[in-house]
mmCIF file of C-alpha atoms in Angstrom:
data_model
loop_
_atom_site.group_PDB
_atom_site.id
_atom_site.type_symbol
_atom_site.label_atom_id
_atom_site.label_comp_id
_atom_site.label_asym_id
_atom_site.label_seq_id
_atom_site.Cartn_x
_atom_site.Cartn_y
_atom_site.Cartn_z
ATOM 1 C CA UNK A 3 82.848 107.320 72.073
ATOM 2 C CA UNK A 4 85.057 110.830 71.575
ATOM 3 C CA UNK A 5 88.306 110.509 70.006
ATOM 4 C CA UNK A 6 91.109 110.565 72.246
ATOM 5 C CA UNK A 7 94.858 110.629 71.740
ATOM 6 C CA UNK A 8 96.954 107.508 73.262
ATOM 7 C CA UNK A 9 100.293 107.437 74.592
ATOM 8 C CA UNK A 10 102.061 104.924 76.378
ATOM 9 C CA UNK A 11 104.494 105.526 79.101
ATOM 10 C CA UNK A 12 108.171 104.029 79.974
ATOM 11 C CA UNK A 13 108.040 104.539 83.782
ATOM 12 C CA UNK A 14 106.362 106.033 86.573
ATOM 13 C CA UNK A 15 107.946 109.617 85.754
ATOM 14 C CA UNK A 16 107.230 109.403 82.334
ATOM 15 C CA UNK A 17 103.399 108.450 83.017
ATOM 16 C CA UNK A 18 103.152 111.571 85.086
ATOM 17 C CA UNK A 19 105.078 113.494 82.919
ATOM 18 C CA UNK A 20 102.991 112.417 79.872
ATOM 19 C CA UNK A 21 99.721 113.528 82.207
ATOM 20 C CA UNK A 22 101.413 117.058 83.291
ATOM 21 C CA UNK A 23 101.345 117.293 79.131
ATOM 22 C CA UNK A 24 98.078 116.339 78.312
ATOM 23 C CA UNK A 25 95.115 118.316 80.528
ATOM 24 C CA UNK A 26 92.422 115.373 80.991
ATOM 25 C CA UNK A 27 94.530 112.928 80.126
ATOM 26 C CA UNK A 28 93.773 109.226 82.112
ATOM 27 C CA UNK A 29 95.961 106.331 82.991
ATOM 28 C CA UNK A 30 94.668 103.267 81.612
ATOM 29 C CA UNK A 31 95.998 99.739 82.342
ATOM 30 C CA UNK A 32 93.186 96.532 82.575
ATOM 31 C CA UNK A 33 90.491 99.151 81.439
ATOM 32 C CA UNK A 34 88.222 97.144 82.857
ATOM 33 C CA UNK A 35 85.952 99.929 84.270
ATOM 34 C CA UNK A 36 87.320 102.691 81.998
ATOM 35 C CA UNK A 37 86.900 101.490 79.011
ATOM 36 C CA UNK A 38 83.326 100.780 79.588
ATOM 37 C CA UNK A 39 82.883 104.406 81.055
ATOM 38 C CA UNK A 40 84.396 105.786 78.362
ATOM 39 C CA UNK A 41 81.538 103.808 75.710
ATOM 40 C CA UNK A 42 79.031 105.045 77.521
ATOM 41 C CA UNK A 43 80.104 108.930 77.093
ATOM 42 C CA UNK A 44 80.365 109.203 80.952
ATOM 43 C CA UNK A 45 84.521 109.912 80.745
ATOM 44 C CA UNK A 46 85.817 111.594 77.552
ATOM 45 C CA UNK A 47 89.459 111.561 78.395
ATOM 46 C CA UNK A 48 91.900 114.044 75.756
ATOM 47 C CA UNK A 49 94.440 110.796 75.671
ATOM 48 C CA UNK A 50 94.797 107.876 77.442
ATOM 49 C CA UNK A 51 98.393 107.127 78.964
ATOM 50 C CA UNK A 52 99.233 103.053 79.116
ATOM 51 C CA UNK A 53 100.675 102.201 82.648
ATOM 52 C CA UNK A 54 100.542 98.679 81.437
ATOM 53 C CA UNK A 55 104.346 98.369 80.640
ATOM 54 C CA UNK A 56 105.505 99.634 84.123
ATOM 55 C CA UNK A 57 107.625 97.873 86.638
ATOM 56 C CA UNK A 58 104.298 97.348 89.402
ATOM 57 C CA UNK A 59 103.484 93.469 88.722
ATOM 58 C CA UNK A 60 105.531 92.099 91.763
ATOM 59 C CA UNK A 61 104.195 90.442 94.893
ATOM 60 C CA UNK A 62 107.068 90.718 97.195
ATOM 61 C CA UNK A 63 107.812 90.181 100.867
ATOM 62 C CA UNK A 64 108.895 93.160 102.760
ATOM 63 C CA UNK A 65 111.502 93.307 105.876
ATOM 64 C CA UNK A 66 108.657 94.530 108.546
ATOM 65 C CA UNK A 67 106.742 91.086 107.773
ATOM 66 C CA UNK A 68 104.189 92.427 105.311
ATOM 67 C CA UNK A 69 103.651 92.462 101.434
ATOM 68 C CA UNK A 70 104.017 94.993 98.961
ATOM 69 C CA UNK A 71 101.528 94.216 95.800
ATOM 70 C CA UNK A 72 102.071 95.980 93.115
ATOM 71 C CA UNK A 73 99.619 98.300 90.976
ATOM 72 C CA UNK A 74 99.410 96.454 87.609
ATOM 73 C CA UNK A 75 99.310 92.886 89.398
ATOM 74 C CA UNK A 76 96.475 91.643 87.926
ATOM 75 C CA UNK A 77 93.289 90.204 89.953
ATOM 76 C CA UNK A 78 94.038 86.500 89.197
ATOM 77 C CA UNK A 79 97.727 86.771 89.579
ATOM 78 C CA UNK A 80 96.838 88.494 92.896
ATOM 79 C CA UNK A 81 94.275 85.831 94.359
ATOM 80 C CA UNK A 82 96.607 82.177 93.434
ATOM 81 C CA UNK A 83 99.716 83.822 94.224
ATOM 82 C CA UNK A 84 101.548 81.351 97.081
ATOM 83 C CA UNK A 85 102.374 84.229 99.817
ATOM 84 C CA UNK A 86 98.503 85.666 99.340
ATOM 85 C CA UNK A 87 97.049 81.799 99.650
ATOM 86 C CA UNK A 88 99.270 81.342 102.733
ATOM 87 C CA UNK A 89 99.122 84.592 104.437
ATOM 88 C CA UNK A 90 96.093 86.772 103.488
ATOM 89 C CA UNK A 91 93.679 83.728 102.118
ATOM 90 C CA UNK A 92 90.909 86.857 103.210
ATOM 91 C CA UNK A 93 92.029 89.015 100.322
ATOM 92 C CA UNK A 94 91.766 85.904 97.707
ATOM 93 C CA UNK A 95 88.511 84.519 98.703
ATOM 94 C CA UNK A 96 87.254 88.118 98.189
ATOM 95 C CA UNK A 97 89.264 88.828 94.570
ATOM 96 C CA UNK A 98 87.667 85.107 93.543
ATOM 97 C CA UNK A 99 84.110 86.382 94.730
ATOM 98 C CA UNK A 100 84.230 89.341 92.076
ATOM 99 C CA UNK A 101 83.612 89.817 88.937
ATOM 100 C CA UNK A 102 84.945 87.027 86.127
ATOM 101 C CA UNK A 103 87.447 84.749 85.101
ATOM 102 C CA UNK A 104 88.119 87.095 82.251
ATOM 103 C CA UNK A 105 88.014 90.590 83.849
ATOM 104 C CA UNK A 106 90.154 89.176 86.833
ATOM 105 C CA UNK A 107 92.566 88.102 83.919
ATOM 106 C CA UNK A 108 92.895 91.653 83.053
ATOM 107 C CA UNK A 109 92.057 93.759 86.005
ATOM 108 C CA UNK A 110 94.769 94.874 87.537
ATOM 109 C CA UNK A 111 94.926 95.953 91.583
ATOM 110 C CA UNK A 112 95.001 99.634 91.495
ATOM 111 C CA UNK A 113 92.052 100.006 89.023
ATOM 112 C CA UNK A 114 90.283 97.556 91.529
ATOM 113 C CA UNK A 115 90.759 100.567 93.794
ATOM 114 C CA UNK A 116 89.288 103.377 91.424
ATOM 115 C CA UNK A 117 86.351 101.513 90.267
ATOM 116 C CA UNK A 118 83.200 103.817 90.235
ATOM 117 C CA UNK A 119 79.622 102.552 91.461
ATOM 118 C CA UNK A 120 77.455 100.570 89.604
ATOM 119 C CA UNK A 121 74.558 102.741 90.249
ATOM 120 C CA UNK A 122 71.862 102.372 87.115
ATOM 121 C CA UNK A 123 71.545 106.259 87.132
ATOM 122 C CA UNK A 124 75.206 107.312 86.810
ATOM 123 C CA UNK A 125 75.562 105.311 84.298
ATOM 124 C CA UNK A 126 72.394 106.417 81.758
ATOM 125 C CA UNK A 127 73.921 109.694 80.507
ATOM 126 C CA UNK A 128 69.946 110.997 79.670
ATOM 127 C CA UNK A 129 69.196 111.606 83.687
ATOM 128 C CA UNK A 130 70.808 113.708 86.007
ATOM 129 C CA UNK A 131 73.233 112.488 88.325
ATOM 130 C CA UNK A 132 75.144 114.378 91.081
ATOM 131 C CA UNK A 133 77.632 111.787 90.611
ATOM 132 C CA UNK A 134 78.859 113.267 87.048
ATOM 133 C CA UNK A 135 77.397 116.340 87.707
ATOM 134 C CA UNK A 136 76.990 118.147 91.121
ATOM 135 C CA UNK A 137 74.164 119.698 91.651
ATOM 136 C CA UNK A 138 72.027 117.917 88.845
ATOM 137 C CA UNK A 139 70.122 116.002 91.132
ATOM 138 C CA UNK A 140 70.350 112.154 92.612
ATOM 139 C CA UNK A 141 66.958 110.271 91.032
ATOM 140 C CA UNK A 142 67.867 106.986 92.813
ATOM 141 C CA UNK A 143 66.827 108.823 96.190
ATOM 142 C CA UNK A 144 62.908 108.119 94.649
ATOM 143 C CA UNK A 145 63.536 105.905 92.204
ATOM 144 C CA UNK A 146 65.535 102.199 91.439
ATOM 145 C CA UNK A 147 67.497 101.883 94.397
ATOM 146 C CA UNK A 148 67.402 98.013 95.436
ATOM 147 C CA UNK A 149 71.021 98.026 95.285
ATOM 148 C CA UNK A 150 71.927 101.265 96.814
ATOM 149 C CA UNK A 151 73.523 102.191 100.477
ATOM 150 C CA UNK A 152 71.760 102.126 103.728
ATOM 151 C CA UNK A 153 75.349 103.682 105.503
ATOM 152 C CA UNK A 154 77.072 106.609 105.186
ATOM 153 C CA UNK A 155 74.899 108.089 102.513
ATOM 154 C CA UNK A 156 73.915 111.513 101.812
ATOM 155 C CA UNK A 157 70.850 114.026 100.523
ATOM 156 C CA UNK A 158 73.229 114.031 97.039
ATOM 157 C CA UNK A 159 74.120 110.482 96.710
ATOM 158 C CA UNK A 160 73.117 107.202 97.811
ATOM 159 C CA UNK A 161 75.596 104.839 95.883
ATOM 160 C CA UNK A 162 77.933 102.125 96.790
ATOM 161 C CA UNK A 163 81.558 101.115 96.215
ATOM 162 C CA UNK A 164 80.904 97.992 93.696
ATOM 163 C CA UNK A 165 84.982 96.288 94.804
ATOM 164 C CA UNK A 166 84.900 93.160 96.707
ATOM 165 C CA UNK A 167 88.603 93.052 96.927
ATOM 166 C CA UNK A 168 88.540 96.321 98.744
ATOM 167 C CA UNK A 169 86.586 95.096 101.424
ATOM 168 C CA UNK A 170 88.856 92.470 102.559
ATOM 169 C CA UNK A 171 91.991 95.107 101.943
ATOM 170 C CA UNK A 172 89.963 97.565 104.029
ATOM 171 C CA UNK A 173 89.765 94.477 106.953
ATOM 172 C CA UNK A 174 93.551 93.816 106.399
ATOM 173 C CA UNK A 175 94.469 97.878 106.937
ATOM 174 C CA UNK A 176 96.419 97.947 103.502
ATOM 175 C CA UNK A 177 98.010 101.247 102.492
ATOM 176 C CA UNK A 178 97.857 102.604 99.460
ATOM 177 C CA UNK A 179 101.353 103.652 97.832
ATOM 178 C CA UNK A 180 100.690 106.464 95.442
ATOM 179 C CA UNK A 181 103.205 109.024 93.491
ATOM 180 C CA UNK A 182 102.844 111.954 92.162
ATOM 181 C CA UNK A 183 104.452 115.591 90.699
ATOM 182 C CA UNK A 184 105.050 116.357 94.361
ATOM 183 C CA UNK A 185 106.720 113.396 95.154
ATOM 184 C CA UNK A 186 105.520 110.073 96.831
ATOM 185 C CA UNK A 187 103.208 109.147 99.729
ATOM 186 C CA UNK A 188 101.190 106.812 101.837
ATOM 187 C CA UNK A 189 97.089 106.277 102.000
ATOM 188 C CA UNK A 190 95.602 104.134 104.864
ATOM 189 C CA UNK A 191 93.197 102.511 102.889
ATOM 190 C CA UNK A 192 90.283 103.630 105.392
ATOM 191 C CA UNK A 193 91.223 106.898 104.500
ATOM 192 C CA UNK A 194 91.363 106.069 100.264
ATOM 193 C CA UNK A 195 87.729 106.119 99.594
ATOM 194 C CA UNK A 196 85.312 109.039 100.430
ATOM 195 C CA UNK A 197 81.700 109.129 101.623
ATOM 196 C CA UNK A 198 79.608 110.972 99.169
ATOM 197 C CA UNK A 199 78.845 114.019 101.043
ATOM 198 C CA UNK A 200 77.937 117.323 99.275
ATOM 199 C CA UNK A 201 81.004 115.953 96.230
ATOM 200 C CA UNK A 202 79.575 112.985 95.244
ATOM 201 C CA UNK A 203 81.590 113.171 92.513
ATOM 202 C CA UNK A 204 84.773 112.529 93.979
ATOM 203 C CA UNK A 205 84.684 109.436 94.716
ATOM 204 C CA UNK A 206 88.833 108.711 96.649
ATOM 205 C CA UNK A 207 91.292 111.322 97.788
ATOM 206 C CA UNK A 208 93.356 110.641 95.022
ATOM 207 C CA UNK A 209 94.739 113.608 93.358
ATOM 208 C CA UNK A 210 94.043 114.126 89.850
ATOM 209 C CA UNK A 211 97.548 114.081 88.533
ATOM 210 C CA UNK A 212 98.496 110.861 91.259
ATOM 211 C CA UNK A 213 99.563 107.340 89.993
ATOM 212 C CA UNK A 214 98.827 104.278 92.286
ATOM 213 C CA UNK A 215 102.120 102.354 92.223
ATOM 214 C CA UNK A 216 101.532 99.570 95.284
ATOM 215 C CA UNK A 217 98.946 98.292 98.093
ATOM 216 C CA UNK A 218 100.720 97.343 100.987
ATOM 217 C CA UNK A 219 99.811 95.137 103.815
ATOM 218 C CA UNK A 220 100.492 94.559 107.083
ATOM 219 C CA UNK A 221 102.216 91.835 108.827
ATOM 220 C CA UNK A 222 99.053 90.088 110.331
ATOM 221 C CA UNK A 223 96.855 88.876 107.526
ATOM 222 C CA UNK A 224 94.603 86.589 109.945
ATOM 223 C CA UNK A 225 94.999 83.843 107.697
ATOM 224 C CA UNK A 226 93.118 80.783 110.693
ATOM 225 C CA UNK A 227 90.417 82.852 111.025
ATOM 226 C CA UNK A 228 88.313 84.653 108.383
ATOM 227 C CA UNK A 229 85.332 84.719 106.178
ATOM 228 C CA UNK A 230 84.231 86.481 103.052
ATOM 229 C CA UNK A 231 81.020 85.744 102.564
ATOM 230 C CA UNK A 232 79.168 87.963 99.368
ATOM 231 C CA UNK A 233 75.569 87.616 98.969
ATOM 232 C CA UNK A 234 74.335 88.596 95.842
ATOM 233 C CA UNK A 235 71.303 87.749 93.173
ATOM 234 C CA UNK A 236 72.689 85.368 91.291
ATOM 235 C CA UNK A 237 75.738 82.779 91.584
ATOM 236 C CA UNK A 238 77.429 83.602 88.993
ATOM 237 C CA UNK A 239 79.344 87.247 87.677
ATOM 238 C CA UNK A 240 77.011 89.306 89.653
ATOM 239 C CA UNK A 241 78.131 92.420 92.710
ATOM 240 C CA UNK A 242 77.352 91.987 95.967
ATOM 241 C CA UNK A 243 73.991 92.992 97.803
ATOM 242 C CA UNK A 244 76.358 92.925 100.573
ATOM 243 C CA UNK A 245 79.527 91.464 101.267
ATOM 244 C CA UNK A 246 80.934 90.825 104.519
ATOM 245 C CA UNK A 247 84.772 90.708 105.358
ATOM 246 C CA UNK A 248 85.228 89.028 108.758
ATOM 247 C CA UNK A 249 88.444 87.883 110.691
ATOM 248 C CA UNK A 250 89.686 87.314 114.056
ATOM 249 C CA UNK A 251 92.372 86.554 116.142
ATOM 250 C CA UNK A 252 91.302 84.124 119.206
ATOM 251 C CA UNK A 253 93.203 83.044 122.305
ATOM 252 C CA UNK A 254 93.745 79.256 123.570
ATOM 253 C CA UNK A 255 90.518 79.511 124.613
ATOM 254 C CA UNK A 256 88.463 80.588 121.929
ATOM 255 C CA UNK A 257 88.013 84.164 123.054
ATOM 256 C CA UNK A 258 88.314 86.959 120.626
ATOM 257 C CA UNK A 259 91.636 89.109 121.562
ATOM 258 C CA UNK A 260 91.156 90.991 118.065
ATOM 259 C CA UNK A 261 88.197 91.403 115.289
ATOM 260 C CA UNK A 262 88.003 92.831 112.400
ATOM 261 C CA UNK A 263 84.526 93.108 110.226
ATOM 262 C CA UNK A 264 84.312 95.222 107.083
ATOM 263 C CA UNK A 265 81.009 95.498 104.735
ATOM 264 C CA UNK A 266 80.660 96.192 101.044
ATOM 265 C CA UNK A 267 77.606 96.678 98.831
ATOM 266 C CA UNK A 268 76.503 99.070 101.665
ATOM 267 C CA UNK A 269 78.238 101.916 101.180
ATOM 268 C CA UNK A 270 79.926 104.927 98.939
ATOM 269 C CA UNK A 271 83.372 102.966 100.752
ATOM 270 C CA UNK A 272 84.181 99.581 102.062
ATOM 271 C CA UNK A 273 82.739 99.886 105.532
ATOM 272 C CA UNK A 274 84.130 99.636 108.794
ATOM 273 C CA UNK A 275 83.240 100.235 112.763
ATOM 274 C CA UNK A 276 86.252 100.730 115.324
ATOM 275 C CA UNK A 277 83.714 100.773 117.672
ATOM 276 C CA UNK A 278 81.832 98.035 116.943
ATOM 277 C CA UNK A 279 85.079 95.789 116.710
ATOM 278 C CA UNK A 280 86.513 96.838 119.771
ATOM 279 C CA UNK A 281 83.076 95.583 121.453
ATOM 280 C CA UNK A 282 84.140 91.969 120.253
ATOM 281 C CA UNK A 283 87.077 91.783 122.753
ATOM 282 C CA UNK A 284 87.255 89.311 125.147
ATOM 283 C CA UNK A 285 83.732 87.671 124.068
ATOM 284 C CA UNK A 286 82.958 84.304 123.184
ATOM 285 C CA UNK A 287 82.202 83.463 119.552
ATOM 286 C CA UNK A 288 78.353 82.609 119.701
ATOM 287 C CA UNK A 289 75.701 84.482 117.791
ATOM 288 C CA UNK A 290 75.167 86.509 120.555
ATOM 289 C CA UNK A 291 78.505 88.776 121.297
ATOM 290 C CA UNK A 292 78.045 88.322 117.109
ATOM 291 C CA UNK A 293 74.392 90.460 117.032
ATOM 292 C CA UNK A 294 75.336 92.881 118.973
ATOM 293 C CA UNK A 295 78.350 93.688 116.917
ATOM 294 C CA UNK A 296 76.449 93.493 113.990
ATOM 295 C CA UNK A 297 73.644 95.787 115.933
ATOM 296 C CA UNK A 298 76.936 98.264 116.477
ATOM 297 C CA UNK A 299 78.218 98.357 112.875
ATOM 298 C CA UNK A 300 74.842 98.782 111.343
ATOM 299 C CA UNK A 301 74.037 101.625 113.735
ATOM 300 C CA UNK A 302 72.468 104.763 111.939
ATOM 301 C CA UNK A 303 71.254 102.291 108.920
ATOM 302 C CA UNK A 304 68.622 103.381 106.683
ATOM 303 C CA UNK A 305 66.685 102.086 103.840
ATOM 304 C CA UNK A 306 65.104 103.687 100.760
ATOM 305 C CA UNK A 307 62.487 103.034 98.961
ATOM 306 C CA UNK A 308 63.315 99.190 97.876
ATOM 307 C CA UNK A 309 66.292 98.665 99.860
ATOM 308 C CA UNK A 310 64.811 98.319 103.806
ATOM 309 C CA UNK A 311 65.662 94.640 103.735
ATOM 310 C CA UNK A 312 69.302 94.923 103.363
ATOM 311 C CA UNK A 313 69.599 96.109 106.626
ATOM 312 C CA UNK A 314 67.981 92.667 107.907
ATOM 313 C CA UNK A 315 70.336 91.221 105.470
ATOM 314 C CA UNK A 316 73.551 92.616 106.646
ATOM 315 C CA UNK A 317 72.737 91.977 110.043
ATOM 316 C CA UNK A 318 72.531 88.167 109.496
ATOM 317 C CA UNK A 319 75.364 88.269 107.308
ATOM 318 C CA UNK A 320 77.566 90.131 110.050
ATOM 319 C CA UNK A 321 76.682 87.244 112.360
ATOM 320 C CA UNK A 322 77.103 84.012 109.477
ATOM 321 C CA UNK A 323 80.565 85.327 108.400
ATOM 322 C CA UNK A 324 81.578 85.799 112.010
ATOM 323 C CA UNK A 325 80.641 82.454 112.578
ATOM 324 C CA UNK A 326 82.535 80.963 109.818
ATOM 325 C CA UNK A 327 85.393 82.706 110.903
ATOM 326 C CA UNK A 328 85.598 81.906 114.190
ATOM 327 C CA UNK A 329 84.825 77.853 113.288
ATOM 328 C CA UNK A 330 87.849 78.425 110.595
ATOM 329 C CA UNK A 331 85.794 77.125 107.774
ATOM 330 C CA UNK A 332 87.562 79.465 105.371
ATOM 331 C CA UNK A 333 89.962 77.021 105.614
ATOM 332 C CA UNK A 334 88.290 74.113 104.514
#
């Protein structure tokens, strides 16, 4: 690991202040990803600022109906906290799905956000990656890439986004509060994360000197009917193959007026399908109206090498968390 210098900051102004002072300086506050980044030589960071200490751990109601989260609420906090039970139950099954006991302990919600992929390559300094550096080449396009997208991917990069709480906020339409030396502003969360393109490097439209200070959400947080389902190797600590996000709002009788289906483990982003959503209005819940959407969202799919089934797999996932959402078994 490289030496780096450590400071710790009072307040939002003094954490950008400290960064303004320090050229490749990085927030830190779980280090949950960082840190293990930063042992591998991928991230050699001049000095690390703590955020830890800042006033971002509330949960609190706001006055249009929806919830403002704050940045350094940490993942467990975040999924057994009373108004996230009762009104978004979507975004705790999902936080519960991921990761540990322990690393939800000390993750905290905006380093959920800026996690980077869990692709084998990126992460073995000895091969090129186009990830750390563009232009070096992407060797999971003909190599190891069981785990990698089938959406959305390009000729430089074929990674995913490794969050499962970011699926469900990218179902719920969260907003992402950020600040920064030009002053404050607002992120719809589908516009947060990029698709690799010709940067796969950059992996949000964050700005390099911008804070994360809050995720908001919206009013509706379709708490009778929803599904995360997350199909993965292994029961236990393990990410997704893919992850589904599903929930809908239904009419007296049983037709969808509203659905809402996001996909992780597929992508270089949480993925989602206006298109294929709208398609769901004014259906029936069977496995029918359910295929086609799934058909719709997984449109333009395609494998690699040693990832052609997860386009079979997302398919029947699509239709099995649909299903559990519309029979309300989330709630159970």
């Amino acid at each position: 690991m490289t030496p780096f210098a450590y400071a710790k900051a009072r307040d939002v102004r003094d954490a950008l202040a400290l960064h303004t002072a320090h050229p490749g300086a990085r927030f830190i506050a779980g280090g949950t990803n960082l840190l293990d980044l930063m042992k591998e030589n991928l991230t050699r960071p001049s000095t690390l600022i703590d955020i830890s200490n800042l006033p971002l751990t509330d949960v609190e109601a706001e006055a249009d109906g929806g919830l403002r989260i704050g940045a350094l609420v940490s993942n467990a906090d975040l999924a057994y906290h009373p108004l996230i039970e009762r009104r978004y139950p979507l975004l705790a099954q999902a936080i519960l799905a991921g990761a540990s006991p322990q690393l939800r302990n000390m993750a905290s919600t905006g380093g959920n956000l800026l996690q980077r992929t869990r692709c084998y390559y990126f992460y073995d300094a000895g091969v090129p990656c186009n990830k750390r550096r563009p232009g070096s080449g992407c060797p999971a396009k003909d190599g190891l890439n069981r785990i990698h997208a089938i959406l959305g991917a390009s000729d430089q990069c074929i990674a995913v986004h490794p969050s499962d709480m970011c699926v469900a906020l990218a179902a719920l339409e969260a907003k992402v509060q950020v600040a920064g030396n030009r002053g404050e502003r607002c992120i719809d969360f589908a516009d947060f994360h990029r698709l690799p393109g010709d940067r796969p490097d950059l992996d949000n439209t964050l700005a390099d000197d911008e804070l994360i200070t809050a995720v908001t959400l919206p009013a509706r947080g379709f708490a009778e009917h929803f599904a995360y389902l997350k199909v993965r190797d292994r029961a236990s600590y393990a990410f997704a193959l893919v992850s589904v996000a599903a929930a809908l709002d239904l009419d007296v009788d049983g037709r969808i007026l509203e659905a809402r289906i996001a996909l992780g483990g597929v992508a270089h982003k949480p993925w989602r399908d206006p298109e294929a959503e709208r398609s769901l209005r004014g259906a029936t819940c069977d496995e029918e109206a359910f295929g086609r959407a799934a058909e719709a969202l997984l449109r333009g799919a395609r494998g690699h090498a040693h990832n052609h089934f997860k386009i079979e797999l997302a398919r029947r996932a699509i239709v099995r968390a649909l299903s559990q959402a519309a029979a309300a078994e989330g709630n159970v």
